[in-house]
Rosetta silent file (secondary structure, phi, psi, omega in degrees, C-alpha in Angstrom):
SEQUENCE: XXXXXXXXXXXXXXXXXXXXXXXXXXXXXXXXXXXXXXXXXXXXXXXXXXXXXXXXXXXXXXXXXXXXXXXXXXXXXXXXXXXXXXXXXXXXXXXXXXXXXXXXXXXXXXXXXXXXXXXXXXXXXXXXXXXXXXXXXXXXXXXXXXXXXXXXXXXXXXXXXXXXXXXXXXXXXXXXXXXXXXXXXXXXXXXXXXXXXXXXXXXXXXXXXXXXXXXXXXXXXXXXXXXXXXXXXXXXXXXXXXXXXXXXXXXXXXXXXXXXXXXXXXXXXXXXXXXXXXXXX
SCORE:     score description
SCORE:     0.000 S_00000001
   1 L     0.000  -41.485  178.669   -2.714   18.627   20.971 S_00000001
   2 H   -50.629  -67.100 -158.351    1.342   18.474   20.850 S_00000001
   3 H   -82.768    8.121  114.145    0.967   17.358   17.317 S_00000001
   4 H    17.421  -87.196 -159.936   -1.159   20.247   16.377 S_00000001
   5 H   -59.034  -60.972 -175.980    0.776   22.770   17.459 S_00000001
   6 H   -36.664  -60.217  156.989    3.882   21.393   16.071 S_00000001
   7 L    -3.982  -38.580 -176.341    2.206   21.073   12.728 S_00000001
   8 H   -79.335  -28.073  164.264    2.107   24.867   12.626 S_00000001
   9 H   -35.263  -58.273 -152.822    6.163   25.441   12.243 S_00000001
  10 H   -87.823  -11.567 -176.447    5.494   23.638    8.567 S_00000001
  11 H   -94.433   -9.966 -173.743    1.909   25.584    7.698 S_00000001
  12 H   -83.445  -24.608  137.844    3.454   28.928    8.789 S_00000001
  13 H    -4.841  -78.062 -172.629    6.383   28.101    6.228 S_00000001
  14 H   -51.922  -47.676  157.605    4.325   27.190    3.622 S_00000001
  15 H   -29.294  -64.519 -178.189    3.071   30.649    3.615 S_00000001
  16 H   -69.055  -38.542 -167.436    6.068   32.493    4.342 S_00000001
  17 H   -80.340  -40.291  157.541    8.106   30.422    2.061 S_00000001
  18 H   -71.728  -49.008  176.942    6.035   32.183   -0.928 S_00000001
  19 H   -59.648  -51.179  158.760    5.869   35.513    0.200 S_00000001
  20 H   -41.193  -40.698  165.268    9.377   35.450    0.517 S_00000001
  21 H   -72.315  -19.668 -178.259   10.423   34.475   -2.599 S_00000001
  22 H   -88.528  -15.825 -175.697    7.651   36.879   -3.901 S_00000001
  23 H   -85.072  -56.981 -161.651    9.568   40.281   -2.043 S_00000001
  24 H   -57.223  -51.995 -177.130   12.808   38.841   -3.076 S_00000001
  25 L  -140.720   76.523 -179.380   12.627   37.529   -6.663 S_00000001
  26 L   -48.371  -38.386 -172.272    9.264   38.625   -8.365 S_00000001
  27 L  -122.456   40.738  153.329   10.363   37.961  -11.566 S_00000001
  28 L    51.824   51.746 -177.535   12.064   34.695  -11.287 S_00000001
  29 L   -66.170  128.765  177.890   15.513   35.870  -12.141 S_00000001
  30 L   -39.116  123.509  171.389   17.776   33.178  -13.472 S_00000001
  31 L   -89.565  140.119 -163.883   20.805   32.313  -11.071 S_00000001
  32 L  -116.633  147.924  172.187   23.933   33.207  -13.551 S_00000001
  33 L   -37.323  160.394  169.309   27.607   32.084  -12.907 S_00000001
  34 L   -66.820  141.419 -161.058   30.114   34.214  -10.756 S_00000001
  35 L   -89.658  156.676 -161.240   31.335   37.092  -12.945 S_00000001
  36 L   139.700  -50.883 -137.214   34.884   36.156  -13.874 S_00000001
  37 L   -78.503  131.866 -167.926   34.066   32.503  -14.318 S_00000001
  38 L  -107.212   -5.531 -177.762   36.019   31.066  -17.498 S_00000001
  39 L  -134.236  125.982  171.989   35.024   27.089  -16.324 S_00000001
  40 L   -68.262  -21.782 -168.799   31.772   26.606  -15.533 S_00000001
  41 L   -97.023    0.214  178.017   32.147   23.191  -13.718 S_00000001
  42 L  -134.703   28.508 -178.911   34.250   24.965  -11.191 S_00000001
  43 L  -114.900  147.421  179.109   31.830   28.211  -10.340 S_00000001
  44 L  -100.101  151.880  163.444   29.516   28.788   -8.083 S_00000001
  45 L   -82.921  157.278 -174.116   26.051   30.500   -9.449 S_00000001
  46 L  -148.897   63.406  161.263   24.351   33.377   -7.555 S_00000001
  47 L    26.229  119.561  174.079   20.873   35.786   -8.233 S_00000001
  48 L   -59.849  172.476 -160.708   22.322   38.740   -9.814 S_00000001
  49 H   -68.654  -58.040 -176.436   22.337   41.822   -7.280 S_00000001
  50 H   -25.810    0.439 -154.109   18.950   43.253   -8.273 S_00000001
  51 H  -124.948  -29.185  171.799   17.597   40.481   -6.406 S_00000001
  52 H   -99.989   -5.254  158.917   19.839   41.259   -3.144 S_00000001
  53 L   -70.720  -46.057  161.613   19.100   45.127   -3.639 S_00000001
  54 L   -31.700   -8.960 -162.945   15.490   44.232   -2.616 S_00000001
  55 L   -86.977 -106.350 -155.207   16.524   42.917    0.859 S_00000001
  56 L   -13.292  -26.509 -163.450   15.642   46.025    2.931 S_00000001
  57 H   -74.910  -62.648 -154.817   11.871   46.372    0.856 S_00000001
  58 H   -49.530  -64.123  166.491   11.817   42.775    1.754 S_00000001
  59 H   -36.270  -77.442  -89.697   12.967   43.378    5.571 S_00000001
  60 H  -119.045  -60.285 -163.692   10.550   46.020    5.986 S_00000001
  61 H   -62.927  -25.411 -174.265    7.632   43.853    4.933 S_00000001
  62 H   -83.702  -98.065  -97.709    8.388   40.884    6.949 S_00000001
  63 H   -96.097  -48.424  174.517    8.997   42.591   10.137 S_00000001
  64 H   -31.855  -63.890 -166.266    5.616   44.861    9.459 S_00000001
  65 H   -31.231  -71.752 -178.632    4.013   41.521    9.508 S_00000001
  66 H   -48.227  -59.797 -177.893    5.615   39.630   12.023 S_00000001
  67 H   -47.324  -31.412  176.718    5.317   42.773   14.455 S_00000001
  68 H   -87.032  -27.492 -154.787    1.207   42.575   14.019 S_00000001
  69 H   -71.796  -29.010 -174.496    1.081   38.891   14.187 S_00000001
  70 H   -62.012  -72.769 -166.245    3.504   39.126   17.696 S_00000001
  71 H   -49.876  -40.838  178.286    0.269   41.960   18.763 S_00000001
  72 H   -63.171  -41.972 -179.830   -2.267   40.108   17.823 S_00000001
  73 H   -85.181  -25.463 -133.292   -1.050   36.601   19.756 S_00000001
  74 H  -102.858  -22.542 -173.174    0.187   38.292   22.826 S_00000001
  75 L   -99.224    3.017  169.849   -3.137   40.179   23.229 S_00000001
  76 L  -105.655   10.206  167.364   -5.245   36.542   23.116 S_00000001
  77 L   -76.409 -169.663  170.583   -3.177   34.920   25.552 S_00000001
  78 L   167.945  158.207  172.256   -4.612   34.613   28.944 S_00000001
  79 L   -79.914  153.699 -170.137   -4.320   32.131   31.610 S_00000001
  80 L   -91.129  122.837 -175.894   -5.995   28.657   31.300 S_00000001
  81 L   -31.251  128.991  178.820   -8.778   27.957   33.907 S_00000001
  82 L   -69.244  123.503  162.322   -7.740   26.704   36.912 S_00000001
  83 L   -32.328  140.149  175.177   -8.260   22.450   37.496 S_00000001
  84 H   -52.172  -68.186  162.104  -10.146   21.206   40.378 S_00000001
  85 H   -30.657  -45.379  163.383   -6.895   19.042   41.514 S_00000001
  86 H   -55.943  -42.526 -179.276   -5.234   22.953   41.631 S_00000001
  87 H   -73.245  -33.224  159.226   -7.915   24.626   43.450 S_00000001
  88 H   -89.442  -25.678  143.943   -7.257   22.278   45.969 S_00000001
  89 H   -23.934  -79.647 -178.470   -3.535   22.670   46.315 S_00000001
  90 H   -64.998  -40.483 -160.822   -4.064   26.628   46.934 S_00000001
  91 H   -58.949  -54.779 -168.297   -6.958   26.405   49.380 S_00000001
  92 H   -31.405  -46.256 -130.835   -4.203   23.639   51.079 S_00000001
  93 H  -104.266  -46.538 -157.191   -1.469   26.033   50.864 S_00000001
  94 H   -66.191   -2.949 -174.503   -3.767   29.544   51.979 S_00000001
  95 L   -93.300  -25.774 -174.147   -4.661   26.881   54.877 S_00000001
  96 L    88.308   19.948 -170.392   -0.814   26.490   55.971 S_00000001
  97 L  -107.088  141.793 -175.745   -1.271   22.901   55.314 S_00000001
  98 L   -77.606  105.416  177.846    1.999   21.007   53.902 S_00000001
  99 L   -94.392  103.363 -160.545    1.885   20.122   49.858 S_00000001
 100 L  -107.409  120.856  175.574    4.302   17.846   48.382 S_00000001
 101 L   -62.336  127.494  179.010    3.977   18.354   44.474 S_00000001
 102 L   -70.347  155.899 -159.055    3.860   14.827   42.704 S_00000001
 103 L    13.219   35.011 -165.339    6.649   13.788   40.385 S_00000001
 104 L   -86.606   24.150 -161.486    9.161   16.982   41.257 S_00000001
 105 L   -74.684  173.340  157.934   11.910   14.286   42.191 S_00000001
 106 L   -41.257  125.778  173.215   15.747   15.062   40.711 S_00000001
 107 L   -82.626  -13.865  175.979   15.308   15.355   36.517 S_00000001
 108 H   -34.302  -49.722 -177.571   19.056   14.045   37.133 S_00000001
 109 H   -80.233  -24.313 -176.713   18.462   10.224   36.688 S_00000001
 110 H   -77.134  -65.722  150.376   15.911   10.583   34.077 S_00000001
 111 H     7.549  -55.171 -168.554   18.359   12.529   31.929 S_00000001
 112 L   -97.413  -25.955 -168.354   21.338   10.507   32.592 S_00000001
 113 L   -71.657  164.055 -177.928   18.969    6.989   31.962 S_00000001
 114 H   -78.118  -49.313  166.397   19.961    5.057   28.911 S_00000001
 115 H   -43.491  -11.044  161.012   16.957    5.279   27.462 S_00000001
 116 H   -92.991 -102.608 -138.489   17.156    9.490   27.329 S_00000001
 117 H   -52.540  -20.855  173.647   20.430    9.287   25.994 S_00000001
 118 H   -60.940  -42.911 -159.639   19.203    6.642   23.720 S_00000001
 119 H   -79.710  -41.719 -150.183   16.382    8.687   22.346 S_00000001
 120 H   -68.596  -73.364  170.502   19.089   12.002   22.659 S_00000001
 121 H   -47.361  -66.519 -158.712   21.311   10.232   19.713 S_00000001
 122 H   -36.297  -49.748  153.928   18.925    9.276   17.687 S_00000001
 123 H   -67.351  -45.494  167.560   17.643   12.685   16.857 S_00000001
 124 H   -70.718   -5.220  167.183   20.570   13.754   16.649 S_00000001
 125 H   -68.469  -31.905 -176.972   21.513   11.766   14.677 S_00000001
 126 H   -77.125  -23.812 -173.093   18.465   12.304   12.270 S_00000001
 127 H   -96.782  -13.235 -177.000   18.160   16.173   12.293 S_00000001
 128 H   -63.911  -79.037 -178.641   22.031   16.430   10.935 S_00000001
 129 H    -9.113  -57.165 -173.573   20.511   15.437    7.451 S_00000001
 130 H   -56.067  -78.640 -166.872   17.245   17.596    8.153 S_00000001
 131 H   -42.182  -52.592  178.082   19.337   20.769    8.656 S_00000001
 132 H   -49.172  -45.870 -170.279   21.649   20.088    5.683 S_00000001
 133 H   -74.788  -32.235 -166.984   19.227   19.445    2.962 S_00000001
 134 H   -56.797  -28.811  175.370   16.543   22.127    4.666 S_00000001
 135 H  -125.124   18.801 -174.179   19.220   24.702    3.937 S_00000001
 136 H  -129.571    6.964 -167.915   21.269   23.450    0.943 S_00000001
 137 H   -76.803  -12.949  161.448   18.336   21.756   -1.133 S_00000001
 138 H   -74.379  -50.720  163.764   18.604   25.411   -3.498 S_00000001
 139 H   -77.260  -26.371  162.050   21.961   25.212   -4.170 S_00000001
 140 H   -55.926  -42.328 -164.152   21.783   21.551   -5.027 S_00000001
 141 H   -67.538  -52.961 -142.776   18.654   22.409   -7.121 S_00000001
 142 H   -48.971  -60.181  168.855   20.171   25.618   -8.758 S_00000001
 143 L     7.135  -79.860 -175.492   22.677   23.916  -11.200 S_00000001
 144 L  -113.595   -7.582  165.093   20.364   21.597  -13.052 S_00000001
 145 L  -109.162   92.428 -173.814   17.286   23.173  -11.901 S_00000001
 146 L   -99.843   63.897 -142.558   17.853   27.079  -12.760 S_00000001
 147 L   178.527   84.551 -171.239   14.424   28.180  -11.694 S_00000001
 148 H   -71.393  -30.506  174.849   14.186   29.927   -8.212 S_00000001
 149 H   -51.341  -96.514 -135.172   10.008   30.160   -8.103 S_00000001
 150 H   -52.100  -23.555  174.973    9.708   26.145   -8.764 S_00000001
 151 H   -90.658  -19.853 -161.151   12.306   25.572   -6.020 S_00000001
 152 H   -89.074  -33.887  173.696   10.767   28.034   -3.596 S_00000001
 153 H   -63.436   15.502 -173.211    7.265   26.074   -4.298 S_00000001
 154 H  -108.491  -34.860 -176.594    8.834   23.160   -3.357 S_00000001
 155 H   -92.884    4.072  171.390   10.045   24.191   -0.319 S_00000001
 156 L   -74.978  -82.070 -169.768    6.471   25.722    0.650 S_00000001
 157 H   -34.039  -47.320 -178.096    4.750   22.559   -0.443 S_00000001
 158 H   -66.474  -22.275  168.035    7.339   20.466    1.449 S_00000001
 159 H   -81.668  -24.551 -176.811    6.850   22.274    4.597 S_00000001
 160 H   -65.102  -35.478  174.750    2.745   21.949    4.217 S_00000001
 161 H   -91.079    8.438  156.526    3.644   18.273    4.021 S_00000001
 162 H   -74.298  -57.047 -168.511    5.559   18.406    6.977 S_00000001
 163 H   -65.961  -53.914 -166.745    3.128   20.259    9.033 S_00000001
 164 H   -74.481  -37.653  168.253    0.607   17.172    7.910 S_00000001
 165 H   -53.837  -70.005  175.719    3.178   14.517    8.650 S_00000001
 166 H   -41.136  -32.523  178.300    3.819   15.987   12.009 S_00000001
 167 H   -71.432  -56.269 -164.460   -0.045   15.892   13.037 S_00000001
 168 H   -85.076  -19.499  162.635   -0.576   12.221   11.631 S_00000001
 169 H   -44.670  -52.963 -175.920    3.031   10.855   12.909 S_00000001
 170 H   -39.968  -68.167  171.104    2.154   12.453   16.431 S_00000001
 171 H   -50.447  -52.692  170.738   -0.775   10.666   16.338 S_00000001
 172 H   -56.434  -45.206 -176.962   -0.272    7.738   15.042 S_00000001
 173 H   -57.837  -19.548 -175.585    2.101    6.501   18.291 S_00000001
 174 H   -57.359  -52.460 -161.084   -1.200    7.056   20.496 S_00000001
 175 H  -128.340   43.360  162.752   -2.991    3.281   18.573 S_00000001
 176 L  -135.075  -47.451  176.616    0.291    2.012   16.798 S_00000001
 177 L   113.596 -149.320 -168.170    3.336    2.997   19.236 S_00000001
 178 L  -103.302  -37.441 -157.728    6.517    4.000   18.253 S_00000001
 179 H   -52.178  -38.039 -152.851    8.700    1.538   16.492 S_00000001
 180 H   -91.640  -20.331  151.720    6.631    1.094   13.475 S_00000001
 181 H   -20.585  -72.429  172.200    6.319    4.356   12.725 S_00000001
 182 H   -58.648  -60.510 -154.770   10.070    5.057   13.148 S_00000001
 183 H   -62.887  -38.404 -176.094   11.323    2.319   10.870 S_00000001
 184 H   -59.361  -14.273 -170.993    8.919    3.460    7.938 S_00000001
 185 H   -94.871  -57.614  165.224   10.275    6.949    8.361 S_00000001
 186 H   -29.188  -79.751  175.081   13.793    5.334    8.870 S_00000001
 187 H   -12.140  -65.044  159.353   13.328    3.475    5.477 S_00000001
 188 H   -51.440  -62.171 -153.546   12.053    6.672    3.459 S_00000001
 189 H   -79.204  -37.220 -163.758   14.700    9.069    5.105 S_00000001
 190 H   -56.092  -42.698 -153.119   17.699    6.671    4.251 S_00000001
 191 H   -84.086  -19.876 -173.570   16.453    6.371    0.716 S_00000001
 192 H   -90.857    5.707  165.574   16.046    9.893    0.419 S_00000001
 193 H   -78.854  -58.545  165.590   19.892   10.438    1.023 S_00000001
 194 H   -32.600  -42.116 -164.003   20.536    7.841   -1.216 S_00000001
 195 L  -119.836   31.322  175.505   18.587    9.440   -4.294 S_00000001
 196 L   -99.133  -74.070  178.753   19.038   12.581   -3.972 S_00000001
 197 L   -26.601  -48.115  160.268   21.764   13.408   -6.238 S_00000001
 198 L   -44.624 -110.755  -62.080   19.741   11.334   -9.022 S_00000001
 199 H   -98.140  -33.781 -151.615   16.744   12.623   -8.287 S_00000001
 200 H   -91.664   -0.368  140.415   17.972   16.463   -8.656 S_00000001
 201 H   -19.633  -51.624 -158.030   18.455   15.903  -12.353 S_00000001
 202 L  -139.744  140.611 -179.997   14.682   16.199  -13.168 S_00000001
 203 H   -51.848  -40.486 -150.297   12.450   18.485  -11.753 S_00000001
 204 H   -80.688  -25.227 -174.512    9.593   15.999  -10.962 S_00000001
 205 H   -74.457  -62.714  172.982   11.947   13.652   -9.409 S_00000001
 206 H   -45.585  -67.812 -173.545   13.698   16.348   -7.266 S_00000001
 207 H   -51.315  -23.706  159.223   10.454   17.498   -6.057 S_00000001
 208 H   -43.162  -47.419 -171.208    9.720   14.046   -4.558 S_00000001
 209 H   -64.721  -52.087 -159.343   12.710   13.801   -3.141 S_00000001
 210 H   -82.246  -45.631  168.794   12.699   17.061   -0.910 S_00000001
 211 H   -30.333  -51.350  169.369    8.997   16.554   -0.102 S_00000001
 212 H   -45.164  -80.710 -171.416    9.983   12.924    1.455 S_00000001
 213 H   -48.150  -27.838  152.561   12.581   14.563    3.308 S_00000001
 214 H  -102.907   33.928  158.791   10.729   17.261    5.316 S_00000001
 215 H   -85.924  -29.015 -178.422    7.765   14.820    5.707 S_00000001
 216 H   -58.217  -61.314 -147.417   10.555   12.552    7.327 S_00000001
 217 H   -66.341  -25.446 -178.171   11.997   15.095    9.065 S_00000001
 218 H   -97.411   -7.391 -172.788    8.568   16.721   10.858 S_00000001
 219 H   -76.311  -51.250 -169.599    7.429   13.092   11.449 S_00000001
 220 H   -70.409    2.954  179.685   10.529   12.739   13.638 S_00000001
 221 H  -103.531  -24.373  174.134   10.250   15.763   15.339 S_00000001
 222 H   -91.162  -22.513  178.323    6.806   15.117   16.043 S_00000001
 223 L   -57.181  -74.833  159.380    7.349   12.020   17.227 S_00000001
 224 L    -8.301  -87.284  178.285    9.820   13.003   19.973 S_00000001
 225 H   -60.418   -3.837  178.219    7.180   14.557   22.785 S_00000001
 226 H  -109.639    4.482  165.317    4.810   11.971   22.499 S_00000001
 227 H   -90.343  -20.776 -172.162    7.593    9.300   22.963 S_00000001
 228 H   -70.978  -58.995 -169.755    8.758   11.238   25.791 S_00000001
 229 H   -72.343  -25.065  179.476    5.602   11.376   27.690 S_00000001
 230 H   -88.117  -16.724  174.521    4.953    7.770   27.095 S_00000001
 231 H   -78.346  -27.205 -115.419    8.320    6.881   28.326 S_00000001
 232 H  -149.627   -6.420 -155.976    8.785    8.930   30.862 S_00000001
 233 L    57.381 -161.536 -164.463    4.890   10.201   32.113 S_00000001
 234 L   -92.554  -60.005 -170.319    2.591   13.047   32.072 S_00000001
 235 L   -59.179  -75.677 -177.581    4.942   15.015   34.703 S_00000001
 236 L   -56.019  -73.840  124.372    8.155   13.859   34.317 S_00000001
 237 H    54.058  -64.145 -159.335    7.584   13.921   30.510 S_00000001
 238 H   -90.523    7.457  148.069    7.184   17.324   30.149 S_00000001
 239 H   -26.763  -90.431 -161.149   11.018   17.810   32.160 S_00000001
 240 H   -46.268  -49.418  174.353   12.737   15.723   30.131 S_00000001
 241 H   -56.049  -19.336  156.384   11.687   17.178   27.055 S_00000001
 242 H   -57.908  -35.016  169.884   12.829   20.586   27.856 S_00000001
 243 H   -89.014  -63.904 -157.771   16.114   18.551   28.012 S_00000001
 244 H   -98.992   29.081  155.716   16.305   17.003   24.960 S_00000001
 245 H   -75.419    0.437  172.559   15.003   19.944   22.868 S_00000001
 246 H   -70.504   -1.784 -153.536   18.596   20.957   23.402 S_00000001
 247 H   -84.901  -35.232  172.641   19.393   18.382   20.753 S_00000001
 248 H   -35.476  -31.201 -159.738   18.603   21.089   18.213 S_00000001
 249 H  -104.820  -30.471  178.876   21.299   23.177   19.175 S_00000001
 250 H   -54.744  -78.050 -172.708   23.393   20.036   19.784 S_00000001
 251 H   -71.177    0.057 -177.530   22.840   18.746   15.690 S_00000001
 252 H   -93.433  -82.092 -166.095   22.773   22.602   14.891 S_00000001
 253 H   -72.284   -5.558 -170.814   26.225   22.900   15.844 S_00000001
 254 H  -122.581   12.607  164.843   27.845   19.636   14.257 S_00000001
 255 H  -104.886  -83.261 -146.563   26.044   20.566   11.180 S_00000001
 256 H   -76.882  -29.296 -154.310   27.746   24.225   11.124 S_00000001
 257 H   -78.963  -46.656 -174.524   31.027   22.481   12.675 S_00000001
 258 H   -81.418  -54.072  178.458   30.906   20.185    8.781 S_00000001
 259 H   -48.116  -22.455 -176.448   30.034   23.133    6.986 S_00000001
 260 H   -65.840  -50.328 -172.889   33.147   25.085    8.327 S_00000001
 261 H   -45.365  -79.038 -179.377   34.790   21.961    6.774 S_00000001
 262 H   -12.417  -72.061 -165.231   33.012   22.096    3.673 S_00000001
 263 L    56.803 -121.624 -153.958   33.984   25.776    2.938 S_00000001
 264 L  -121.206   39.161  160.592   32.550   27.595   -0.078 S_00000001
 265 L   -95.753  143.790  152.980   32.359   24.640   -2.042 S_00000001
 266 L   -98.311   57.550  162.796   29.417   23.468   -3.394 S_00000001
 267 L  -140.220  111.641 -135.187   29.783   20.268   -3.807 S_00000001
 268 L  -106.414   66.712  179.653   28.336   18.364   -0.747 S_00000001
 269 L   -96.665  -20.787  -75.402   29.208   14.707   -1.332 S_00000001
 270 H  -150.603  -59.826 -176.222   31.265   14.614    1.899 S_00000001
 271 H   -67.195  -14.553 -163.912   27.738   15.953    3.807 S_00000001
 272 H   -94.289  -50.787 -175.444   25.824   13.303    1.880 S_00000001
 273 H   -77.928  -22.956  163.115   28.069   10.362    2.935 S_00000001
 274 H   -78.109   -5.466  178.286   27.966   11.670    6.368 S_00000001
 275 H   -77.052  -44.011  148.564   24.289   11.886    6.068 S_00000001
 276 H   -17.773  -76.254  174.447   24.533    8.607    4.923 S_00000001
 277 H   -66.729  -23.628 -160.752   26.198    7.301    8.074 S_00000001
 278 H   -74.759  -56.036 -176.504   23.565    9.514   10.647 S_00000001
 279 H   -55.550  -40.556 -165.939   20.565    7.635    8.830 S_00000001
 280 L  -104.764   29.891  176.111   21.576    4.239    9.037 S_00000001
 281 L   -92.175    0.000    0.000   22.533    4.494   12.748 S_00000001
């Protein structure tokens, strides 16, 4: 069921990722040099303004959306039928009878075990990559790819193959386990660090590339709660995992912390070789 839901982050994307690009740049405006620029090899390119006048229209349309889609889930929740094991717990309790809740010990030790902190690097180590290319794979592309539809289909199709990864990764640890999973994923993400600068040369090549990289990236994300729960149980499980979804914000911040470094250059070999080092930890 976990890898389900997760799955839906990459099909709502997929969607999203067109319609956006369709409010913003209907007519597939070329990105052109900085005006000014007398060396081309030392400019950055940018979507002429007509393409950033369109942001409010854009704004407007999104938020219409979003705003029914909010009304629409909020008025199908409801609570999920109460469990037998529950119904006896409240009769217990409206009885005055004393209920000690099963696995509520201190989340302190589980946290703190090497085996959390174990797991706790790993992702982060693995999502600094995800975040870089997930928000710099257009300005890599733009250069030698100058063709903003064909990158924004790339990055819809790459989340719909995320969204698929995450369901069959998820899954897969249920009759394979974890390791073997991980290393094939490992394997694939390293290489796609590796080749990326090639790869962004040629369209067909490029598109491979970023596809790999958010199928890697949703496998390993998908991965995560059902490694949790098997390490860690059906109770305790869902704890811990509340804890290390902070890792987002964790690899979130040391990802903006290299970009400060970076500064408005674009050229991210620096991010590549540290991406480099994340992957092969």
């Amino acid at each position: 069921m976990s890898a389900f839901i997760i799955s839906g982050y990459g099909f709502g994307g997929f969607g999203f990722g067109l319609l956006i690009n369709h409010l913003f740049n209907p007519d597939n405006v070329k990105f052109q040099y900085e005006e000014g620029c007398t060396d081309p090899t030392k400019c950055n390119k940018f979507l002429p303004k007509e393409v950033g006048d369109r942001l409010p229209y854009a704004f407007m349309v999104l938020i219409i959306i979003y705003s029914s889609l909010i009304l629409v889930g909020t008025s199908l929740i409801k609570n999920a039928p109460a469990e037998p094991e529950s119904i006896e717990l409240l009769d217990a309790e409206n009885n005055g009878e004393e209920v000690v809740a099963e696995g509520k010990d201190s989340i302190i030790p589980y946290i703190t075990s090497r085996k959390f902190i174990h797991v706790y690097l790993l992702v982060l180590n693995y999502l600094f990559y995800g975040f870089f290319f997930g928000t710099t794979y257009k300005v890599i592309g733009k250069n030698t790819i100058n063709d903003d539809h064909f990158l924004s289909i790339i990055g819809a199709v790459s989340l719909l193959c995320s969204a698929l990864c995450k369901f069959g990764f998820a899954t897969s640890i249920d009759y394979v386990g974890f390791k073997r999973p991980f290393a094939v994923v490992s394997i694939v993400y390293l290489l796609c660090v590796l080749f990326m600068k090639t790869a962004v040369q040629y369209k067909s090549s490029y598109f491979f590339i970023v596809v790999l990289s958010y199928c890697c990236d949703g496998a390993i994300s998908s991965m995560m709660p059902a490694l949790i729960f098997k390490m860690f149980g059906n109770i305790n499980g869902a704890r811990v995992y509340s804890y290390l979804y902070s890792v987002y914000f964790a690899s979130t911040l040391s990802f903006m912390i290299a970009m400060a470094f970076q500064g408005k250059s674009e050229n991210y070999d620096n991010l590549i070789f540290i991406s480099v080092i994340t992957t092969s930890i």
